[in-house]
Amino acid sequence: MTPTPYDDSHEILPGLFMGGSPFDTRVDDEERQYKMRGFDHDPRPFDAIITLFPKAFPAGYGVEELRFGFPDDLAEGVREEYRQRILDLAIWGYQKWQSGSKLLVRCAAGENRSGLITLLILQKHGIATDEAVDLIRSKRLKGAPLHNPHFIEFARKEFGNY
């Protein structure tokens, strides 16, 4: 089976997925098996995707995609210059998900940046920060989801403000 950029995702709640960008699907990998022709026959399509990693393969035909890269800064966390855009991503994602869209939030490894946006979406849905972190960590079955403590603290501070 040919890998797709979506093989790395896990469903956090019905219709809300979190994932990464496997190396063999990144745009800078000339040996990738999935080429620039759109994902016409993808067995796991999404209606909307939030992409947080600039080298991630673009979404296919008919998939609405919002892209905004920001660093996973383990030393400082979220830079003030990115604060509002990050909150706007979460609002956009929440609105898409609540309207019935199957939403994927993805970054490079599928751990911190995608974890932060997914956490913010869950908070907007009314789930408390610690409960949302536990949910993400129990459902995202790869890597170390949300191991950046600054991202969790950012979400905790912003709870109810967006």
PDB file of C-alpha atoms in Angstrom:
ATOM      1  CA  MET A   1       0.000   0.000   0.000  1.00  0.00           C
ATOM      2  CA  THR A   2       1.298   3.453  -0.895  1.00  0.00           C
ATOM      3  CA  PRO A   3       1.650   5.688   2.171  1.00  0.00           C
ATOM      4  CA  THR A   4      -0.281   8.940   2.318  1.00  0.00           C
ATOM      5  CA  PRO A   5       0.291  12.045   4.408  1.00  0.00           C
ATOM      6  CA  TYR A   6      -2.662  11.000   6.545  1.00  0.00           C
ATOM      7  CA  ASP A   7      -1.417   7.582   7.684  1.00  0.00           C
ATOM      8  CA  ASP A   8       0.121   9.235  10.735  1.00  0.00           C
ATOM      9  CA  SER A   9      -3.120  10.571  12.230  1.00  0.00           C
ATOM     10  CA  HIS A  10      -5.194   9.483  15.218  1.00  0.00           C
ATOM     11  CA  GLU A  11      -8.776  10.413  16.067  1.00  0.00           C
ATOM     12  CA  ILE A  12      -8.947  12.383  19.317  1.00  0.00           C
ATOM     13  CA  LEU A  13     -12.732  12.832  19.324  1.00  0.00           C
ATOM     14  CA  PRO A  14     -15.164  11.917  16.533  1.00  0.00           C
ATOM     15  CA  GLY A  15     -14.176  13.955  13.484  1.00  0.00           C
ATOM     16  CA  LEU A  16     -11.129  15.584  15.141  1.00  0.00           C
ATOM     17  CA  PHE A  17      -7.769  14.101  14.171  1.00  0.00           C
ATOM     18  CA  MET A  18      -4.185  14.918  15.133  1.00  0.00           C
ATOM     19  CA  GLY A  19      -1.114  13.828  13.201  1.00  0.00           C
ATOM     20  CA  GLY A  20       2.309  14.477  11.779  1.00  0.00           C
ATOM     21  CA  SER A  21       3.960  14.539   8.378  1.00  0.00           C
ATOM     22  CA  PRO A  22       5.737  11.241   7.632  1.00  0.00           C
ATOM     23  CA  PHE A  23       9.156  11.735   6.017  1.00  0.00           C
ATOM     24  CA  ASP A  24       8.190   9.925   2.815  1.00  0.00           C
ATOM     25  CA  THR A  25       5.363  12.416   2.220  1.00  0.00           C
ATOM     26  CA  ARG A  26       7.249  15.684   2.724  1.00  0.00           C
ATOM     27  CA  VAL A  27       7.697  17.985  -0.249  1.00  0.00           C
ATOM     28  CA  ASP A  28      11.499  18.073   0.084  1.00  0.00           C
ATOM     29  CA  ASP A  29      11.848  14.272  -0.160  1.00  0.00           C
ATOM     30  CA  GLU A  30      12.546  13.390  -3.800  1.00  0.00           C
ATOM     31  CA  GLU A  31      12.185   9.680  -3.026  1.00  0.00           C
ATOM     32  CA  ARG A  32       8.677  10.010  -1.618  1.00  0.00           C
ATOM     33  CA  GLN A  33       6.204   7.500  -2.943  1.00  0.00           C
ATOM     34  CA  TYR A  34       3.269   9.913  -3.083  1.00  0.00           C
ATOM     35  CA  LYS A  35       3.821  12.555  -5.782  1.00  0.00           C
ATOM     36  CA  MET A  36       2.298  15.977  -6.502  1.00  0.00           C
ATOM     37  CA  ARG A  37      -0.896  14.835  -8.176  1.00  0.00           C
ATOM     38  CA  GLY A  38      -3.389  15.420  -5.407  1.00  0.00           C
ATOM     39  CA  PHE A  39      -4.815  12.780  -3.157  1.00  0.00           C
ATOM     40  CA  ASP A  40      -7.661  11.735  -5.451  1.00  0.00           C
ATOM     41  CA  HIS A  41      -7.801   8.175  -4.165  1.00  0.00           C
ATOM     42  CA  ASP A  42      -6.805   8.732  -0.548  1.00  0.00           C
ATOM     43  CA  PRO A  43      -8.592   6.122   1.574  1.00  0.00           C
ATOM     44  CA  ARG A  44      -8.889   8.544   4.492  1.00  0.00           C
ATOM     45  CA  PRO A  45      -9.900  11.980   3.254  1.00  0.00           C
ATOM     46  CA  PHE A  46     -10.483  14.991   5.449  1.00  0.00           C
ATOM     47  CA  ASP A  47     -12.728  17.960   4.807  1.00  0.00           C
ATOM     48  CA  ALA A  48     -10.345  20.456   6.406  1.00  0.00           C
ATOM     49  CA  ILE A  49      -6.703  20.413   7.492  1.00  0.00           C
ATOM     50  CA  ILE A  50      -4.668  22.750   9.674  1.00  0.00           C
ATOM     51  CA  THR A  51      -1.018  22.386   8.646  1.00  0.00           C
ATOM     52  CA  LEU A  52       1.655  23.774  10.973  1.00  0.00           C
ATOM     53  CA  PHE A  53       4.795  22.466   9.233  1.00  0.00           C
ATOM     54  CA  PRO A  54       5.979  24.192   6.028  1.00  0.00           C
ATOM     55  CA  LYS A  55       7.363  21.032   4.397  1.00  0.00           C
ATOM     56  CA  ALA A  56       4.148  19.041   4.810  1.00  0.00           C
ATOM     57  CA  PHE A  57       2.605  17.827   1.576  1.00  0.00           C
ATOM     58  CA  PRO A  58      -0.326  20.044   0.591  1.00  0.00           C
ATOM     59  CA  ALA A  59      -3.893  18.850   0.959  1.00  0.00           C
ATOM     60  CA  GLY A  60      -5.538  17.262  -2.040  1.00  0.00           C
ATOM     61  CA  TYR A  61      -8.377  18.415  -4.229  1.00  0.00           C
ATOM     62  CA  GLY A  62     -11.538  19.377  -2.407  1.00  0.00           C
ATOM     63  CA  VAL A  63      -9.853  19.680   0.984  1.00  0.00           C
ATOM     64  CA  GLU A  64      -9.833  23.080   2.650  1.00  0.00           C
ATOM     65  CA  GLU A  65      -6.425  23.742   4.179  1.00  0.00           C
ATOM     66  CA  LEU A  66      -5.142  26.479   6.457  1.00  0.00           C
ATOM     67  CA  ARG A  67      -1.341  26.591   6.739  1.00  0.00           C
ATOM     68  CA  PHE A  68       0.659  28.521   9.305  1.00  0.00           C
ATOM     69  CA  GLY A  69       4.082  27.431  10.448  1.00  0.00           C
ATOM     70  CA  PHE A  70       5.436  28.399  13.834  1.00  0.00           C
ATOM     71  CA  PRO A  71       8.360  27.002  15.837  1.00  0.00           C
ATOM     72  CA  ASP A  72       8.094  24.349  18.513  1.00  0.00           C
ATOM     73  CA  ASP A  73      10.238  26.318  20.937  1.00  0.00           C
ATOM     74  CA  LEU A  74      11.024  24.125  23.947  1.00  0.00           C
ATOM     75  CA  ALA A  75      12.964  26.957  25.593  1.00  0.00           C
ATOM     76  CA  GLU A  76      10.441  29.782  25.368  1.00  0.00           C
ATOM     77  CA  GLY A  77       7.131  28.402  24.125  1.00  0.00           C
ATOM     78  CA  VAL A  78       4.764  30.530  22.052  1.00  0.00           C
ATOM     79  CA  ARG A  79       6.213  33.804  20.856  1.00  0.00           C
ATOM     80  CA  GLU A  80       3.977  36.811  21.380  1.00  0.00           C
ATOM     81  CA  GLU A  81       4.119  37.601  17.647  1.00  0.00           C
ATOM     82  CA  TYR A  82       2.337  34.273  16.943  1.00  0.00           C
ATOM     83  CA  ARG A  83      -0.192  34.354  19.789  1.00  0.00           C
ATOM     84  CA  GLN A  84      -3.216  35.740  17.941  1.00  0.00           C
ATOM     85  CA  ARG A  85      -2.626  33.679  14.797  1.00  0.00           C
ATOM     86  CA  ILE A  86      -2.425  30.506  16.880  1.00  0.00           C
ATOM     87  CA  LEU A  87      -5.704  31.356  18.599  1.00  0.00           C
ATOM     88  CA  ASP A  88      -7.261  32.150  15.207  1.00  0.00           C
ATOM     89  CA  LEU A  89      -6.185  28.713  13.929  1.00  0.00           C
ATOM     90  CA  ALA A  90      -7.928  27.079  16.875  1.00  0.00           C
ATOM     91  CA  ILE A  91     -11.099  29.097  16.293  1.00  0.00           C
ATOM     92  CA  TRP A  92     -11.102  28.206  12.572  1.00  0.00           C
ATOM     93  CA  GLY A  93     -10.518  24.539  13.369  1.00  0.00           C
ATOM     94  CA  TYR A  94     -13.209  24.495  16.028  1.00  0.00           C
ATOM     95  CA  GLN A  95     -15.731  26.073  13.662  1.00  0.00           C
ATOM     96  CA  LYS A  96     -14.916  23.563  10.911  1.00  0.00           C
ATOM     97  CA  TRP A  97     -15.129  20.622  13.300  1.00  0.00           C
ATOM     98  CA  GLN A  98     -18.397  21.824  14.844  1.00  0.00           C
ATOM     99  CA  SER A  99     -19.921  22.324  11.395  1.00  0.00           C
ATOM    100  CA  GLY A 100     -19.405  18.611  10.733  1.00  0.00           C
ATOM    101  CA  SER A 101     -16.112  18.734   8.861  1.00  0.00           C
ATOM    102  CA  LYS A 102     -13.653  15.920   9.411  1.00  0.00           C
ATOM    103  CA  LEU A 103     -10.652  17.959  10.644  1.00  0.00           C
ATOM    104  CA  LEU A 104      -6.970  17.009  10.738  1.00  0.00           C
ATOM    105  CA  VAL A 105      -4.473  19.109  12.708  1.00  0.00           C
ATOM    106  CA  ARG A 106      -0.912  18.207  11.695  1.00  0.00           C
ATOM    107  CA  CYS A 107       2.657  19.373  12.171  1.00  0.00           C
ATOM    108  CA  ALA A 108       6.011  17.641  11.622  1.00  0.00           C
ATOM    109  CA  ALA A 109       6.074  14.907  14.280  1.00  0.00           C
ATOM    110  CA  GLY A 110       2.456  15.209  15.368  1.00  0.00           C
ATOM    111  CA  GLU A 111       3.384  16.031  18.937  1.00  0.00           C
ATOM    112  CA  ASN A 112       3.604  19.659  20.045  1.00  0.00           C
ATOM    113  CA  ARG A 113       2.338  22.160  17.467  1.00  0.00           C
ATOM    114  CA  SER A 114      -0.556  19.950  16.407  1.00  0.00           C
ATOM    115  CA  GLY A 115      -1.046  19.105  20.077  1.00  0.00           C
ATOM    116  CA  LEU A 116      -1.315  22.777  21.001  1.00  0.00           C
ATOM    117  CA  ILE A 117      -3.935  23.558  18.353  1.00  0.00           C
ATOM    118  CA  THR A 118      -5.875  20.390  19.189  1.00  0.00           C
ATOM    119  CA  LEU A 119      -5.712  21.316  22.888  1.00  0.00           C
ATOM    120  CA  LEU A 120      -7.036  24.811  22.149  1.00  0.00           C
ATOM    121  CA  ILE A 121      -9.862  23.325  20.046  1.00  0.00           C
ATOM    122  CA  LEU A 122     -10.795  20.965  22.880  1.00  0.00           C
ATOM    123  CA  GLN A 123     -10.742  23.836  25.376  1.00  0.00           C
ATOM    124  CA  LYS A 124     -13.027  25.846  23.094  1.00  0.00           C
ATOM    125  CA  HIS A 125     -15.306  22.809  23.196  1.00  0.00           C
ATOM    126  CA  GLY A 126     -15.453  23.211  26.994  1.00  0.00           C
ATOM    127  CA  ILE A 127     -12.944  20.572  28.049  1.00  0.00           C
ATOM    128  CA  ALA A 128     -10.615  21.629  30.877  1.00  0.00           C
ATOM    129  CA  THR A 129      -6.911  21.897  30.080  1.00  0.00           C
ATOM    130  CA  ASP A 130      -5.674  18.908  32.084  1.00  0.00           C
ATOM    131  CA  GLU A 131      -8.513  16.689  30.878  1.00  0.00           C
ATOM    132  CA  ALA A 132      -7.832  17.714  27.263  1.00  0.00           C
ATOM    133  CA  VAL A 133      -4.098  17.008  27.633  1.00  0.00           C
ATOM    134  CA  ASP A 134      -4.865  13.564  29.060  1.00  0.00           C
ATOM    135  CA  LEU A 135      -7.301  12.873  26.223  1.00  0.00           C
ATOM    136  CA  ILE A 136      -4.762  13.855  23.558  1.00  0.00           C
ATOM    137  CA  ARG A 137      -2.037  11.755  25.160  1.00  0.00           C
ATOM    138  CA  SER A 138      -4.339   8.738  25.408  1.00  0.00           C
ATOM    139  CA  LYS A 139      -5.532   8.963  21.790  1.00  0.00           C
ATOM    140  CA  ARG A 140      -2.393  10.111  19.949  1.00  0.00           C
ATOM    141  CA  LEU A 141      -0.641   6.756  19.852  1.00  0.00           C
ATOM    142  CA  LYS A 142       2.693   7.907  18.462  1.00  0.00           C
ATOM    143  CA  GLY A 143       5.596   9.889  19.865  1.00  0.00           C
ATOM    144  CA  ALA A 144       5.296  12.086  22.933  1.00  0.00           C
ATOM    145  CA  PRO A 145       2.252  14.313  22.445  1.00  0.00           C
ATOM    146  CA  LEU A 146       2.404  17.709  24.131  1.00  0.00           C
ATOM    147  CA  HIS A 147       5.793  17.294  25.769  1.00  0.00           C
ATOM    148  CA  ASN A 148       6.387  21.056  25.445  1.00  0.00           C
ATOM    149  CA  PRO A 149       5.254  22.370  28.857  1.00  0.00           C
ATOM    150  CA  HIS A 150       5.208  25.950  27.556  1.00  0.00           C
ATOM    151  CA  PHE A 151       2.482  25.034  25.070  1.00  0.00           C
ATOM    152  CA  ILE A 152       0.333  23.549  27.821  1.00  0.00           C
ATOM    153  CA  GLU A 153       0.850  26.634  29.977  1.00  0.00           C
ATOM    154  CA  PHE A 154      -0.037  28.877  27.017  1.00  0.00           C
ATOM    155  CA  ALA A 155      -3.295  26.969  26.507  1.00  0.00           C
ATOM    156  CA  ARG A 156      -4.086  27.080  30.219  1.00  0.00           C
ATOM    157  CA  LYS A 157      -3.560  30.856  30.262  1.00  0.00           C
ATOM    158  CA  GLU A 158      -5.727  31.383  27.166  1.00  0.00           C
ATOM    159  CA  PHE A 159      -8.614  29.154  28.326  1.00  0.00           C
ATOM    160  CA  GLY A 160     -11.846  31.077  27.795  1.00  0.00           C
ATOM    161  CA  ASN A 161     -10.158  34.036  26.066  1.00  0.00           C
ATOM    162  CA  TYR A 162     -10.813  33.071  22.447  1.00  0.00           C
TER     163      TYR A 162
END
